[in-house]
Every structure is written in C-alpha cells, then in structure tokens.
CSV table of C-alpha atoms and ligand atoms in Angstrom, one decimal:
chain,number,residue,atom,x,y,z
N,1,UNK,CA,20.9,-45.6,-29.3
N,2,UNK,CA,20.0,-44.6,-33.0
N,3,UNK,CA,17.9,-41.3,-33.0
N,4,UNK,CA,14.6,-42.2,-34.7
N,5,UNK,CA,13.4,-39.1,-36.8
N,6,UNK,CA,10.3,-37.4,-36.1
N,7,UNK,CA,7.1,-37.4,-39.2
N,8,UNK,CA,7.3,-33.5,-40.0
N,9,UNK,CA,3.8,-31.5,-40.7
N,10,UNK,CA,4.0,-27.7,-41.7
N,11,UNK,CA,1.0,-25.7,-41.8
N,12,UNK,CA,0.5,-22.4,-44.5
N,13,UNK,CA,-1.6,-19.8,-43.4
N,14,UNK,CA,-2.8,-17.8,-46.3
N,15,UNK,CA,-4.8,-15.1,-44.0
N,16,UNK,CA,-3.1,-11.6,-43.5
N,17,UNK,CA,-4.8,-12.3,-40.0
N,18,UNK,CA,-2.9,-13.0,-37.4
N,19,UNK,CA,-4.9,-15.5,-34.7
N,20,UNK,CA,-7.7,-15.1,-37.4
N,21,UNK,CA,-10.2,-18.2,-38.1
N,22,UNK,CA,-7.6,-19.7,-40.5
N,23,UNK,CA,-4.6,-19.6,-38.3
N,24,UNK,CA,-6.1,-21.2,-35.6
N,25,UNK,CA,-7.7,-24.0,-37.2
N,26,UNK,CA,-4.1,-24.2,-39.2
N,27,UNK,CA,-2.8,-24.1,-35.6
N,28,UNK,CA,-4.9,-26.3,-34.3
N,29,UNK,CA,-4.5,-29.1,-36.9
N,30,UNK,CA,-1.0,-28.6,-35.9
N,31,UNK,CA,-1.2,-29.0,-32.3
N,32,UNK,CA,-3.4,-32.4,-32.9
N,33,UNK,CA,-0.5,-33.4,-35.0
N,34,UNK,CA,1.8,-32.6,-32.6
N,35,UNK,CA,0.1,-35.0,-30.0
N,36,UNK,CA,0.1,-37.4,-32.5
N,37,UNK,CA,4.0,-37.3,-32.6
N,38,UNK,CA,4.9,-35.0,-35.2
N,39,UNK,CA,7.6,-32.6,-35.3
N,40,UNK,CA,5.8,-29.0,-36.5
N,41,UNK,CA,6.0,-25.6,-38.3
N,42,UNK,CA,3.7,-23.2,-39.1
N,43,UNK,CA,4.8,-20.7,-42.5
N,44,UNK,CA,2.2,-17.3,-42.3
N,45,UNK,CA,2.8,-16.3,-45.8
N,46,UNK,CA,1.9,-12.2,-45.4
N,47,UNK,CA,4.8,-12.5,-43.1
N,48,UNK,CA,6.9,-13.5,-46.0
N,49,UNK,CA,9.2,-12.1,-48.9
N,50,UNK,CA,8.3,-13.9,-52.1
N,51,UNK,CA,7.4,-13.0,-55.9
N,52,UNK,CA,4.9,-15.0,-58.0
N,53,UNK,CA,5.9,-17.5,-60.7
N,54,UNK,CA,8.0,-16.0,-63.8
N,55,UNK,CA,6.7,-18.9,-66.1
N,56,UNK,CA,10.7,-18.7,-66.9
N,57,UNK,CA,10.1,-23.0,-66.9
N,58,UNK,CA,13.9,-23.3,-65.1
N,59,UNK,CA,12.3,-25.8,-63.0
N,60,UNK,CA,11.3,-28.0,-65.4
N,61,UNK,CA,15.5,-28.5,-66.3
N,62,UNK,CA,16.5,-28.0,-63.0
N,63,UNK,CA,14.1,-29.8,-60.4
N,64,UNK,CA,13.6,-26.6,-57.9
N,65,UNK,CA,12.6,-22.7,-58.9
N,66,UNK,CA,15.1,-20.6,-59.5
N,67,UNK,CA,13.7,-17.4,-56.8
N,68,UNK,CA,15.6,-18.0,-54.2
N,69,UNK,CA,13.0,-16.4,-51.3
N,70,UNK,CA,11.3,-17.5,-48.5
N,71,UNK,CA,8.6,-19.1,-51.0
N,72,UNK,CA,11.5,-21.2,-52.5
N,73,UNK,CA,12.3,-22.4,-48.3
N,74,UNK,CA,8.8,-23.1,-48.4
N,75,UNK,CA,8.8,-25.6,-51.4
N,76,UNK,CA,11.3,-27.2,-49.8
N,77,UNK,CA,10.2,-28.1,-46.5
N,78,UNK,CA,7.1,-29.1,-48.3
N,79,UNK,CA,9.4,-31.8,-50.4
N,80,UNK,CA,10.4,-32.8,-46.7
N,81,UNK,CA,7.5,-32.5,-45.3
N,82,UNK,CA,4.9,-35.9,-44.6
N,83,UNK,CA,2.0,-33.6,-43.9
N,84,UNK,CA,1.2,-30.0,-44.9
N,85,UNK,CA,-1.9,-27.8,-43.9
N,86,UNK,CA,-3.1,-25.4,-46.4
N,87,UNK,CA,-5.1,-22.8,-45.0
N,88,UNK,CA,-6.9,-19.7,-46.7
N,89,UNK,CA,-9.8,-17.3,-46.1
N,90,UNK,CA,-12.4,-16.6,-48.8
N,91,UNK,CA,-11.1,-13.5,-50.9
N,92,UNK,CA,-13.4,-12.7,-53.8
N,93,UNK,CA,-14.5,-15.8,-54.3
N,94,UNK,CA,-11.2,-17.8,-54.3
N,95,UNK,CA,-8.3,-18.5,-52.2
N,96,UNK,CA,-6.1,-15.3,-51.4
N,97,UNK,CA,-3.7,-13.4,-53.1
N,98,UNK,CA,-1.1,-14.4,-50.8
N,99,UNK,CA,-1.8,-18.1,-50.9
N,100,UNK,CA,-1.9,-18.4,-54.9
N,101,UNK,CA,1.1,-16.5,-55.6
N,102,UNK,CA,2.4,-19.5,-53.4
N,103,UNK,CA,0.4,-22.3,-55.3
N,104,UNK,CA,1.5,-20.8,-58.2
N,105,UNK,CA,5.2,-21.7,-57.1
N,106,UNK,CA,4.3,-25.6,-56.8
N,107,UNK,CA,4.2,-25.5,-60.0
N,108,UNK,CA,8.0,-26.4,-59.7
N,109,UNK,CA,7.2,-29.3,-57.6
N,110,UNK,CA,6.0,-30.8,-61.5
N,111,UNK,CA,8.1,-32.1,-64.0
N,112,UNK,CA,7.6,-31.7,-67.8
N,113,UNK,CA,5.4,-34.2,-68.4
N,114,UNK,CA,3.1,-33.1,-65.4
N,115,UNK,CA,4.4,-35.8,-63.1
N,116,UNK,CA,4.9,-34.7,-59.6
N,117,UNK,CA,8.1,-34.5,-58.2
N,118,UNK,CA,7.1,-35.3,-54.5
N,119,UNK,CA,7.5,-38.8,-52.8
N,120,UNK,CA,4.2,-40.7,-52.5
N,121,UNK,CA,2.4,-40.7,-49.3
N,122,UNK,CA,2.1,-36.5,-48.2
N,123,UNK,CA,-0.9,-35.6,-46.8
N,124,UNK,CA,-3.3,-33.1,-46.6
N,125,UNK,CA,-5.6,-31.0,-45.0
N,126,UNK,CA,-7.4,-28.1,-46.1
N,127,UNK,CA,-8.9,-25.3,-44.1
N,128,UNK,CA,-11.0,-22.2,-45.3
N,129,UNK,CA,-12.7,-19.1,-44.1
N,130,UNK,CA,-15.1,-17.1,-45.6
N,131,UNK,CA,-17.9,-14.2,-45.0
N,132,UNK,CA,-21.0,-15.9,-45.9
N,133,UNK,CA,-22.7,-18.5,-44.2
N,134,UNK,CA,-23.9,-20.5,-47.2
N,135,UNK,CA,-21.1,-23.0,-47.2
N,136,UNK,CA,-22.0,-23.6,-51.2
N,137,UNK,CA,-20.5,-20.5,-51.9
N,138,UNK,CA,-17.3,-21.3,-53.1
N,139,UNK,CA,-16.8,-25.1,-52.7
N,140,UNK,CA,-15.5,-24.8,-56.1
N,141,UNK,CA,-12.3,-22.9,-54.5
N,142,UNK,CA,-11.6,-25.9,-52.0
N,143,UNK,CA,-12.4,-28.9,-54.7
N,144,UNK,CA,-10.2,-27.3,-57.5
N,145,UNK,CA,-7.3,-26.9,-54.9
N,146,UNK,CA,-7.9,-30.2,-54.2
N,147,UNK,CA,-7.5,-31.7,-57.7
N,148,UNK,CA,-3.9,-29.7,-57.4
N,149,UNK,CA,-3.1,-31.3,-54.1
N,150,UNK,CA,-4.3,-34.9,-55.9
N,151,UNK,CA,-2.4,-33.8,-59.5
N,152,UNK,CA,0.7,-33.4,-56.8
N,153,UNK,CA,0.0,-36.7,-55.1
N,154,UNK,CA,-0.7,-35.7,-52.1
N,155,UNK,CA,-3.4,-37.8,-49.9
N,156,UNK,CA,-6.2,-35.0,-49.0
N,157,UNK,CA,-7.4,-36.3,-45.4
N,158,UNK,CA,-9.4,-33.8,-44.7
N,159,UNK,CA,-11.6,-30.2,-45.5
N,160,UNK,CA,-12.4,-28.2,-42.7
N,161,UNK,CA,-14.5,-25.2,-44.0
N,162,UNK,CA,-15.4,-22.3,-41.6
N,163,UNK,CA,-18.7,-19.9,-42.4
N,164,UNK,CA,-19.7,-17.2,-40.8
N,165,UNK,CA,-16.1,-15.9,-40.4
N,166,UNK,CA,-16.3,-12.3,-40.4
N,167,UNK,CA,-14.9,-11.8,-37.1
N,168,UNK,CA,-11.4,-12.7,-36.4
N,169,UNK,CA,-12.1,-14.8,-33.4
N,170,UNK,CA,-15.0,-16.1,-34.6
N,171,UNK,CA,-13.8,-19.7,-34.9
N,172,UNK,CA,-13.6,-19.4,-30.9
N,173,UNK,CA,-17.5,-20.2,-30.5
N,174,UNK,CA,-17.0,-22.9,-33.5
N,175,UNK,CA,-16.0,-26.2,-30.8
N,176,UNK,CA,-17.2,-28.6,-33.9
N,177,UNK,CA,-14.6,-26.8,-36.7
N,178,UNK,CA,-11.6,-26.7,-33.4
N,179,UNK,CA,-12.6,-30.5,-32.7
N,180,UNK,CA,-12.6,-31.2,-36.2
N,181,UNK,CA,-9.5,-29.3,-36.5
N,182,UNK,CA,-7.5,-31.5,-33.7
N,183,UNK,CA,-9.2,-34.6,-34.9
N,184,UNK,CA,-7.6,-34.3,-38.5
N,185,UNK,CA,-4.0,-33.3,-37.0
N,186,UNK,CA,-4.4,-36.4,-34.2
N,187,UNK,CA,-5.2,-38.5,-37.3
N,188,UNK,CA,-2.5,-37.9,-39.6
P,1,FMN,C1,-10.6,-8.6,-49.6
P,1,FMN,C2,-11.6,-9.5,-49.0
P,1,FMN,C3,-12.5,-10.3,-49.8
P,1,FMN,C4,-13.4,-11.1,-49.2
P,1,FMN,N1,-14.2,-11.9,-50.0
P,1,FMN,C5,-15.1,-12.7,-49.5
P,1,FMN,C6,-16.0,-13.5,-50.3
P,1,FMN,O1,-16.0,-13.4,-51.6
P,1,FMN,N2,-16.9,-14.3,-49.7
P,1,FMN,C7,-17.0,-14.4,-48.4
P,1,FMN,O2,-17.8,-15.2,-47.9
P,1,FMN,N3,-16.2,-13.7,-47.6
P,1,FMN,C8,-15.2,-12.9,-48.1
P,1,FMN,N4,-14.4,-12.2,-47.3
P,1,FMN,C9,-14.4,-12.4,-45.8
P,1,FMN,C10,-13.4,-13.5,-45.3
P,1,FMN,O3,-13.4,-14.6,-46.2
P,1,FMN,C11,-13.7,-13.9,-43.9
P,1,FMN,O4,-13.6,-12.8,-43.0
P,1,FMN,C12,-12.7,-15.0,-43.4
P,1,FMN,O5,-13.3,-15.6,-42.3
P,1,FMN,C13,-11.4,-14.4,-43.1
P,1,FMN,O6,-10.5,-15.4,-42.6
P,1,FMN,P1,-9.4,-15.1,-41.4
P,1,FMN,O7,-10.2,-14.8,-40.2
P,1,FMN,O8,-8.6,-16.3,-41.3
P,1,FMN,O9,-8.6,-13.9,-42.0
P,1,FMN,C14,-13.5,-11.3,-47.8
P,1,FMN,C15,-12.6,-10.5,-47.0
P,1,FMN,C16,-11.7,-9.7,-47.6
P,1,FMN,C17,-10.8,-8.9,-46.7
C-alpha cells in the first residue's frame, strides 16, 4: 500500500520561557494542527546554537546560508515545512533578540532579485506576548513581520496576540487566546 506522507507544521518559539504564554499558544496551535492531521515539531530557539546573519551574500550564489548551525536546520525544515508558527514575546517594543537573529537568517530563503525561494502555499500563524495590556502597543511589530512572511510568500492565517502577559502562566486563564490558538492549528 503506498505510504501517503503527512502535511508537516513546525512551530518557533522566540521566548527564553519555557511553558511561557508564547510556547503554549505555539504549542497549542501545534496540537490543533496535529488533530487536524499534521505531522509536528516545535524549534525553542534559546535552546539553540546559532549566530546572526554575516551579510557575507553566499546565499544569494548558493541557494542556502553558509552557517552550518542549528539555525541553518531550522531554514530547512521551514523549506519543508507546509505550515510554520512564529511565536515571540514583546521585548522593547519588538520581537526578541532570539527570534530576529533567526529572521534575520530568512534572509537566505530570498534570491537576488528579492524573489522568495519557498514553494507557494506555506502558511502562517503568528503569536505574540507582551507586558502591557493595550494591545496597540506594538502592532507595528506583528504587521511588519507579517509583510516579511507575505514578501516570503507565505499565506498568514492567523495573529493571535496575548496582553497582559507578565506572568508566565498567564495565558492559562486566557480560554479565548488557547481556543483561538487550537482553532488556527485545526484550520490549517
Ligand atoms: C527584556 C524584556 C523586555 C520587555 N519589553 C516589553 C515591552 O516593551 N512591552 C511589553 O508590553 N512587555 C515587555 N516585556 C514583557 C513580555 O513581553 C511579557 O512578559 C511576555 O508575555 C513574555 O512572553 P513569554 O511568557 O512567552 O515569555 C518585556 C520583557 C522582557 C524580559
């Protein structure tokens, strides 16, 4: 009997946190997902070896970045992937350190003439944390990484944005963002 493959969705958790607001709701997406018949896997970035971009523009010759760290493993499943979850907290007004070193690396999922590399159809969800409970803060963060998931082609499905977050666990006594959260996965 031929073996039908599964769709693959990987979340990125951008939080130093571990079980924090972001890597459940990452989580969760994932565990809707998996319901929904996808095969998943879940990358916690602080947990990871990587270095930021060198600008050295190898990818543009060669079709992949030349660091050869867990980032570059990263890139790769995401080239495999038909769903990713990008997930970050609220640091400073923007996404994380750890997470835009990261973004910084899909830079090499571009050509040279700004055309993605990635076959059509990926999609997207995007989940944030942060401090304050005035969601307006910072929607500038979440739109502009949308425009680089759009610039990459990638289908956004779906923003879940958390407020309020100070606490780790605070996302526990959010049921809408958690239903949201399994909604979005069950729908990719
Ligand atoms: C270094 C640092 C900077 C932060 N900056 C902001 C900020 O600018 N605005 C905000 O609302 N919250 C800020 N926060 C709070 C986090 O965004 C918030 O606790 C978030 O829910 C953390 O997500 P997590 O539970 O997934 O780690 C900051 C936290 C840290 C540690």
């Amino acid at each position: 009997m031929a073996r039908v493959n599964k769709l693959k969705a990987i979340g990125i958790v951008g939080s130093p946190r571990k079980n924090g607001n972001v890597d459940t709701l990452v989580q969760t997406v994932l565990d809707g997902a998996a319901q929904a018949g996808y095969q998943t896997a879940k990358y916690s970035l602080n947990e990871m070896k990587y270095s930021g971009c060198q600008a050295c523009e190898y990818c543009k010759s060669h079709e992949r970045c030349r660091l050869e760290d867990d980032v570059g493993k990263l890139l790769q499943d995401i080239k495999e992937a038909d769903a990713v979850v990008f997930g970050s907290p609220i640091y400073f007004f923007q996404f994380t350190g750890q997470f835009r070193l990261m973004e910084d690396r899909m830079y090499s999922l571009i050509d040279a003439g700004f055309k993605s590399r990635l076959k059509p159809g990926k999609k997207a969800v995007i989940v944030t944390s942060q401090g304050n409970p005035d969601l307006v803060s910072y929607e500038k963060a979440t739109t502009e990484f949308a425009d680089v998931l759009k610039l990459l082609g990638f289908e956004v499905k779906e923003i879940i944005r958390m407020d309020s977050g100070s606490a780790k666990d605070a996302v526990l006594g959010r049921k809408d963002l958690l239903d949201k959260a399994r909604s979005a996965g069950l729908a990719l």
